[in-house]
Short mmCIF file of C-alpha atoms and ligand atoms in Angstrom, two decimals:
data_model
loop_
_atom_site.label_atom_id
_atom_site.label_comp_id
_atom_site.label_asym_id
_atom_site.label_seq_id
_atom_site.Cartn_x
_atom_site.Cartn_y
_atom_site.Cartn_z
CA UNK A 1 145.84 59.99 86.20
CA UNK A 2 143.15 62.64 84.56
CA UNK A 3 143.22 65.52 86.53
CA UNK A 4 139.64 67.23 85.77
CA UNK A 5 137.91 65.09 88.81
CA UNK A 6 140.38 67.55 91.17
CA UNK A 7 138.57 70.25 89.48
CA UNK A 8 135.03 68.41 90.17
CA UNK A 9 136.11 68.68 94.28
CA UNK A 10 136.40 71.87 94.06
CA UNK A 11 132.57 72.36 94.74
CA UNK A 12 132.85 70.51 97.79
CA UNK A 13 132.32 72.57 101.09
CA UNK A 14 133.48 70.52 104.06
CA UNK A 15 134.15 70.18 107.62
CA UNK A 16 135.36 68.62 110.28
CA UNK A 17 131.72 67.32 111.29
CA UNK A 18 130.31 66.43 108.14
CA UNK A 19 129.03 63.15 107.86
CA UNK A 20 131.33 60.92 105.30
CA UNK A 21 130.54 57.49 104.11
CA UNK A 22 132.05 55.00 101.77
CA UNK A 23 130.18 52.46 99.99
CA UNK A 24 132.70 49.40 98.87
CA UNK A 25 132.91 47.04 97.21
CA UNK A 26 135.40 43.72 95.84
CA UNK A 27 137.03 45.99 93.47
CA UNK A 28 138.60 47.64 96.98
CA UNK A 29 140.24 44.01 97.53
CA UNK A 30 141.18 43.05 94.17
CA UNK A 31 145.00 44.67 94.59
CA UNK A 32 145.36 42.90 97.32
CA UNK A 33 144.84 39.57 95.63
CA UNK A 34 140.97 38.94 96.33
CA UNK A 35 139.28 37.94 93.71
CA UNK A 36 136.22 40.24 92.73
CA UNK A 37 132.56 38.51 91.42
CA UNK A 38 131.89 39.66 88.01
CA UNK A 39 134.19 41.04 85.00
CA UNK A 40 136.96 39.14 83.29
CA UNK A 41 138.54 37.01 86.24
CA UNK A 42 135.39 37.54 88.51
CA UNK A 43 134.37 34.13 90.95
CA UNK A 44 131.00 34.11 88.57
CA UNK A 45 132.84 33.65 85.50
CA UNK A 46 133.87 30.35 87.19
CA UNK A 47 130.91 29.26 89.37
CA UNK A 48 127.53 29.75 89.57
CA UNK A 49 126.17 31.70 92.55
CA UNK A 50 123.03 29.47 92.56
CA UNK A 51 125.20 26.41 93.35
CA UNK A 52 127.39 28.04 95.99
CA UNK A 53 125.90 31.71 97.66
CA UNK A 54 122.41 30.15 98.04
CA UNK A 55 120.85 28.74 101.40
CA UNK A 56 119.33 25.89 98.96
CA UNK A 57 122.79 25.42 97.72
CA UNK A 58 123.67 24.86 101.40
CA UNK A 59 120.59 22.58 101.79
CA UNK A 60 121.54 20.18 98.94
CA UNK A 61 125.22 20.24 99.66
CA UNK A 62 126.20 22.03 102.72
CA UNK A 63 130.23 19.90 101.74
CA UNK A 64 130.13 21.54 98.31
CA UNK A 65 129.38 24.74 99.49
CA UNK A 66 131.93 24.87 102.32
CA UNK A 67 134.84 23.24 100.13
CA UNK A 68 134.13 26.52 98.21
CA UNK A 69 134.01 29.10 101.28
CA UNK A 70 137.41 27.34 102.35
CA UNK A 71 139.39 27.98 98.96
CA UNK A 72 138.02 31.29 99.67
CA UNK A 73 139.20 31.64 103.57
CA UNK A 74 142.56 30.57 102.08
CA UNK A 75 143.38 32.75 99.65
CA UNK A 76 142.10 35.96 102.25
CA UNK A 77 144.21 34.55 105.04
CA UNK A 78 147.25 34.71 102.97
CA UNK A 79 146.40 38.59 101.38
CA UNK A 80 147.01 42.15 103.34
CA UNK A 81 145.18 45.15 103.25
CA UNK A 82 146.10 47.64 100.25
CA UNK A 83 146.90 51.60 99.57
CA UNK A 84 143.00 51.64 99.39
CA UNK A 85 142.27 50.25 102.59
CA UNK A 86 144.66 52.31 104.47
CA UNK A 87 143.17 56.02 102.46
CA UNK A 88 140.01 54.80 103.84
CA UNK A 89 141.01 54.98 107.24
CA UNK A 90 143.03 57.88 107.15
CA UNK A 91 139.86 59.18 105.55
CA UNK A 92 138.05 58.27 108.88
CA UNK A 93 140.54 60.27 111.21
CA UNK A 94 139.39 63.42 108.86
CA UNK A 95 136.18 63.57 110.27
CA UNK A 96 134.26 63.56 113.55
CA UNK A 97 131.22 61.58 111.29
CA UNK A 98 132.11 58.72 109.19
CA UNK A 99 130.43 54.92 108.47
CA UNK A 100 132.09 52.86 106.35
CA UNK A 101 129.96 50.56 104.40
CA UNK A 102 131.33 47.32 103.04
CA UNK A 103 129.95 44.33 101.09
CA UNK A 104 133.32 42.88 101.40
CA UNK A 105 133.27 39.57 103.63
CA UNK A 106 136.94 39.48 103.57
CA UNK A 107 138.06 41.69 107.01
CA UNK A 108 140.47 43.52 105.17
CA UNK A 109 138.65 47.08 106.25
CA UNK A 110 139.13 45.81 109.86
CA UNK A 111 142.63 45.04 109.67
CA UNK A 112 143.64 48.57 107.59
CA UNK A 113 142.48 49.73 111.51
CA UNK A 114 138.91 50.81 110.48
CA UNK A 115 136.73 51.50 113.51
CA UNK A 116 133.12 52.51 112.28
CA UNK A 117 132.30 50.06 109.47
CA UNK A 118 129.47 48.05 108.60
CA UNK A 119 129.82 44.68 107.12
CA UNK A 120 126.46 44.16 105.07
CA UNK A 121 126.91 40.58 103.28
CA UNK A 122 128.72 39.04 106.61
CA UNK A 123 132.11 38.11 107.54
CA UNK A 124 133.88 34.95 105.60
CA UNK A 125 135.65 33.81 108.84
CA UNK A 126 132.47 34.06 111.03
CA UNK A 127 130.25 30.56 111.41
CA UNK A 128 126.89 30.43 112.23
CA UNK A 129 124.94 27.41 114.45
CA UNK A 130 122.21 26.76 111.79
CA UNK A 131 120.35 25.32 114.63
CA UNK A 132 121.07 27.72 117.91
CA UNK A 133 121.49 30.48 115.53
CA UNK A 134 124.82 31.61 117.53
CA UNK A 135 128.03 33.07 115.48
CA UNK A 136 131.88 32.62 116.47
CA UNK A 137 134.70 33.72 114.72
CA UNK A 138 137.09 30.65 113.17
CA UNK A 139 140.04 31.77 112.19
CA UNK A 140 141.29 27.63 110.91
CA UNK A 141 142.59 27.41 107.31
CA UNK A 142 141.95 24.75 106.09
CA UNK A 143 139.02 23.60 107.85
CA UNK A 144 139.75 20.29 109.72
CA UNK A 145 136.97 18.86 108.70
CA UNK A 146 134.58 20.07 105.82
CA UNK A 147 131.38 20.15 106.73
CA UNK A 148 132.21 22.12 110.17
CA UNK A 149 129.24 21.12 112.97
CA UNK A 150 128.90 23.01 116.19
CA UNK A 151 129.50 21.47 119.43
CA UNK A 152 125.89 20.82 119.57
CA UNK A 153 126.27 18.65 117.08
CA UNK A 154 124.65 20.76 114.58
CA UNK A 155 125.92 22.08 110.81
CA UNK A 156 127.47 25.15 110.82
CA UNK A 157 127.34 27.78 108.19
CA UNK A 158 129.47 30.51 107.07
CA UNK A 159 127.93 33.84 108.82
CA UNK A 160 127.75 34.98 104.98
CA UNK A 161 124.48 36.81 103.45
CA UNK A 162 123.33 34.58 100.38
CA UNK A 163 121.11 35.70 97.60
CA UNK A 164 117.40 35.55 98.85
CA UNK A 165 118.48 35.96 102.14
CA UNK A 166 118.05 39.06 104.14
CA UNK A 167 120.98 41.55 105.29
CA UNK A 168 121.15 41.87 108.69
CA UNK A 169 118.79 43.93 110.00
CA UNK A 170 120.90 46.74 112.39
CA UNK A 171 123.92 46.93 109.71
CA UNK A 172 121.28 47.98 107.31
CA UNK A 173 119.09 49.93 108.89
CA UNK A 174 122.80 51.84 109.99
CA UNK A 175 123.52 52.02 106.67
CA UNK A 176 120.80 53.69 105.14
CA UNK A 177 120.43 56.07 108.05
CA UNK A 178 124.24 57.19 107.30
CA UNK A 179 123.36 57.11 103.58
CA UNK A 180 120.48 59.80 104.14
CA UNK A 181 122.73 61.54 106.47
CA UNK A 182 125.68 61.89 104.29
CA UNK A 183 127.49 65.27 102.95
CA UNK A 184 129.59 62.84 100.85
CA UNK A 185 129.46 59.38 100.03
CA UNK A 186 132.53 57.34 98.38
CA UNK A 187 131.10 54.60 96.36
CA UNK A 188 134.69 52.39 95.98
CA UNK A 189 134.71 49.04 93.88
CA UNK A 190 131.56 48.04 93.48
CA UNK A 191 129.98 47.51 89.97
CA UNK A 192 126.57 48.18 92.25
CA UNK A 193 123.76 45.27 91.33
CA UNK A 194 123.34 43.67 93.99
CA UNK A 195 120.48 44.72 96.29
CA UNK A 196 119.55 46.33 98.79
CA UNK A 197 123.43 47.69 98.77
CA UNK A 198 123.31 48.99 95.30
CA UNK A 199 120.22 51.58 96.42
CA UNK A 200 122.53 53.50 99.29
CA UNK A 201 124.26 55.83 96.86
CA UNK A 202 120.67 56.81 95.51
CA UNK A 203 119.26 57.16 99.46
CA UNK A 204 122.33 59.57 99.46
CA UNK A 205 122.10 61.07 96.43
CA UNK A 206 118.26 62.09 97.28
CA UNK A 207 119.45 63.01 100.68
CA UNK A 208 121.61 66.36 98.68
CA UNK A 209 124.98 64.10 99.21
CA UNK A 210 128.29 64.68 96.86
CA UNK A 211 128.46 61.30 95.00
CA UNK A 212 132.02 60.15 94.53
CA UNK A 213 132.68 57.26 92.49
CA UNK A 214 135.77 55.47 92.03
CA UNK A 215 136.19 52.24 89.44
CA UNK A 216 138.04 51.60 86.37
CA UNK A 217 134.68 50.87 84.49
CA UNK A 218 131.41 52.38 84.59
CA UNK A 219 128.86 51.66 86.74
CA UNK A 220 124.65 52.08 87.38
CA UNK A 221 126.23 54.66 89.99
CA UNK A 222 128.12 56.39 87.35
CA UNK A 223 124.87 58.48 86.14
CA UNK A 224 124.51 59.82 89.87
CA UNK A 225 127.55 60.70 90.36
CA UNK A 226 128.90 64.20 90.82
CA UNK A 227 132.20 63.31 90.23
CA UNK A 228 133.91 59.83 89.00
CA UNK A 229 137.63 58.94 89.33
CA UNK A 230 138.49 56.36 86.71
CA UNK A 231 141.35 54.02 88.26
CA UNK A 232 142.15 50.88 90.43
CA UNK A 233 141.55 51.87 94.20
CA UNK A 234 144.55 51.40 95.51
CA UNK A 235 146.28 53.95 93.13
CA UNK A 236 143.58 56.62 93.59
CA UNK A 237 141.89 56.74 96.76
CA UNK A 238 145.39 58.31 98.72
CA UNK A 239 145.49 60.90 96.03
CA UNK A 240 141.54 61.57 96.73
CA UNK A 241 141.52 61.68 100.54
CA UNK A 242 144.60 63.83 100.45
CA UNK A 243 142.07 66.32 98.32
CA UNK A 244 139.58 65.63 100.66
CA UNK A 245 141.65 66.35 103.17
CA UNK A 246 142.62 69.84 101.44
CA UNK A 247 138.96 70.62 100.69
CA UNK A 248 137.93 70.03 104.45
CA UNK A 249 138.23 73.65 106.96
C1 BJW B 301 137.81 47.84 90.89
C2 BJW B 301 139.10 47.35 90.85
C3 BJW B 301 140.11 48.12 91.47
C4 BJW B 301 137.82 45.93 89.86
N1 BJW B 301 139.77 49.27 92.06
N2 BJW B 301 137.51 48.99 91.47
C5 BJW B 301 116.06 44.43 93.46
C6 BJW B 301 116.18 44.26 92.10
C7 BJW B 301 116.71 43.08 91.58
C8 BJW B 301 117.12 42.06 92.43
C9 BJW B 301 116.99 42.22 93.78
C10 BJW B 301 116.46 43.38 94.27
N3 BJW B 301 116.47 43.29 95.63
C11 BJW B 301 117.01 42.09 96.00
C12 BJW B 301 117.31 41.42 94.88
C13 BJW B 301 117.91 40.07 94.88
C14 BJW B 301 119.39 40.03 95.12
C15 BJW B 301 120.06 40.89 94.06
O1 BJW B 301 120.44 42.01 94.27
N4 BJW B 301 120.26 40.33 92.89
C16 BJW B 301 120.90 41.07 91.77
C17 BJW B 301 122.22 40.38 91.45
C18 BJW B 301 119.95 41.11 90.62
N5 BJW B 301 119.74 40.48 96.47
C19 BJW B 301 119.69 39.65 97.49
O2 BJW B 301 119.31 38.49 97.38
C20 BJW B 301 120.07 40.21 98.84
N6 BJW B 301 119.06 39.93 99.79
C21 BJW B 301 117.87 40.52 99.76
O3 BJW B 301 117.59 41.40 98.99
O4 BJW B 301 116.99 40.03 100.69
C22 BJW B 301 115.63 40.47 100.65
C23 BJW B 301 114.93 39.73 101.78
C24 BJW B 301 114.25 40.47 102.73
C25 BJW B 301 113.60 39.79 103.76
C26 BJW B 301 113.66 38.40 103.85
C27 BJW B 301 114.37 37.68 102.91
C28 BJW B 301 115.02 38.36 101.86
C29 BJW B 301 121.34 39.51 99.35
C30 BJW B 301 122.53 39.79 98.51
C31 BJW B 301 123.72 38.95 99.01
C32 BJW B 301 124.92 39.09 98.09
N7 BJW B 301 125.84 38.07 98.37
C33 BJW B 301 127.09 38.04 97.62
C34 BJW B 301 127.82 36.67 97.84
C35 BJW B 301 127.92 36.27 99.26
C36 BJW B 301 129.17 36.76 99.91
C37 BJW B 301 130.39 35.91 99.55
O5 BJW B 301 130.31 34.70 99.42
O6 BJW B 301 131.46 36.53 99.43
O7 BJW B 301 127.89 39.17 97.99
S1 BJW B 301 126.90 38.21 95.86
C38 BJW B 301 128.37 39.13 95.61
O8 BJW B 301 127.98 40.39 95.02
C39 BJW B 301 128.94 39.43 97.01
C40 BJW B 301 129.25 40.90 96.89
O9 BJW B 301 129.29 41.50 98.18
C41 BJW B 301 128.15 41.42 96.00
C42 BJW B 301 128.47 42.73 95.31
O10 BJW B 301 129.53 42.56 94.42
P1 BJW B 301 130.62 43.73 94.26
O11 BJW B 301 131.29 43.93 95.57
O12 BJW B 301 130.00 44.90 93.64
O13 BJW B 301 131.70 43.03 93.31
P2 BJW B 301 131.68 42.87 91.72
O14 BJW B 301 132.63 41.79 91.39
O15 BJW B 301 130.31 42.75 91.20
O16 BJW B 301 132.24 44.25 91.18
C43 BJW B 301 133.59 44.64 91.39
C44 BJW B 301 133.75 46.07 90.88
O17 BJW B 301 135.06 46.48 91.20
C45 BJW B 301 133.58 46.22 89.38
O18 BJW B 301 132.75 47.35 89.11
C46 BJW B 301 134.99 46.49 88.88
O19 BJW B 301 135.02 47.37 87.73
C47 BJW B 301 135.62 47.14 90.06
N8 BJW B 301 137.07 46.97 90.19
N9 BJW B 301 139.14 46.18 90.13
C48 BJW B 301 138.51 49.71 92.00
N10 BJW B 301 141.43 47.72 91.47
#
């Protein structure tokens, strides 16, 4: 690993109480076997988001749809949390201020044993009454029976954010309050297009944050950042909180 963005920390000036976020995104997951959206392998190469991560998608063929988010529920359930999930909580115990910011809908953050975290584009094992508007957590893979309906007899829906759809309104309100707030912000795994969670490292950046950026390929980020760490997550993020760690008084 290049050794010059150790050099780049070197300006940082922390402490115990400074406010640390971490913006991820599926890159974080893909070492632990979840595939990522875009790039070689990415879901989009295969399928297109306007049949499947769209409430009309849902509308026209709510089976479809679900047949899809239950290939997906099955590969999670079967994957673990990686290196990079695990640096990110240790990263957490550092300091007294921290939000972690995910677009991940995969849990692995939560299991890795992080406690302040934001989940932006939902949860994939979360269902949502499309009538009653209520949201349980169903942890069944496979689904019994595809389409799922509520015991009021209603559809339910994965508790997923689809394109055209608004995030939910306290995790990102939370999110760009910590983004503004931040000393440092760790923008993980994300190739960062997708809005409104692509504009939080610039809310930071704005704010006087240090913008760390970690990804094997360049990013719209990249530009902002003050320091980039080319590599898969799960082989650099221990070796960058551990010079976080070093870094903090
Ligand atoms: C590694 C790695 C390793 C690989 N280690 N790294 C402004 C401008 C233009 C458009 C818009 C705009 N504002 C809103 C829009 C529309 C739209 C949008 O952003 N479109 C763009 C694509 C153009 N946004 C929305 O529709 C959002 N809603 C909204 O804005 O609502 C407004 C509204 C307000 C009021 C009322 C109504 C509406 C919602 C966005 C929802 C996104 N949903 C998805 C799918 C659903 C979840 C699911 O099924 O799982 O969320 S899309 C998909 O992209 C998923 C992800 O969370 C999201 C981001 O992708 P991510 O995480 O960055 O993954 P990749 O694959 O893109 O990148 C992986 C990266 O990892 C790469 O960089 C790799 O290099 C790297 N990598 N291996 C480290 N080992």
């Amino acid at each position: 690993m290049p050794q010059d963005w150790r050099a780049g920390l070197a300006g940082l000036d922390l402490s115990r109480d400074s406010y640390v976020t971490v913006l991820t995104g599926a890159g974080v997951s893909a070492e632990s076997g979840v595939p990522t959206f875009r790039g070689e392998d990415g879901l989009w190469k295969t399928y297109r988001p306007e049949d499947l991560a769209t409430p009309q998608a849902f509308a026209a063929d709510p089976a479809l749809v679900w047949e899809w988010y239950d290939w997906r529920r099955g590969i999670i359930a079967g994957r673990e949390p990686n290196p990079a999930h695990y640096a990110i909580t240790d990263l957490e115990n550092i300091f007294e201020r921290f939000l972690l910011i995910t677009q991940n809908v995969d849990g692995l953050h939560r299991r890795a044993g992080t406690r302040n975290l934001v989940e932006l584009h939902g949860y994939i094992f979360g269902v949502r009454c499309v009538a009653e508007g209520t949201t349980m957590e169903n942890l069944e893979v496979p689904l019994a029976s595809i389409p799922p309906h509520c015991d009021c007899g209603a559809l339910l829906r994965p508790d997923i954010v689809w394109f055209g759809e608004a995030l939910p309104e306290g995790a990102i309100l939370k999110a760009m309050e910590a983004s503004r707030a931040s000393d440092l912000m760790l923008v993980v795994g994300t190739s960062g297009v997708v809005y409104p969670a692509a504009s939080l490292p610039v809310l930071a950046k704005e704010a006087g944050a240090f913008v760390l950026e970690i990804n094997p390929d360049p990013t719209p980020i990249t530009p902002l950042a003050d320091v980039t760490v080319r590599g898969k997550a799960g082989d650099v993020l221990p070796e960058v909180v551990v010079a976080i760690r070093s870094f903090t008084s």
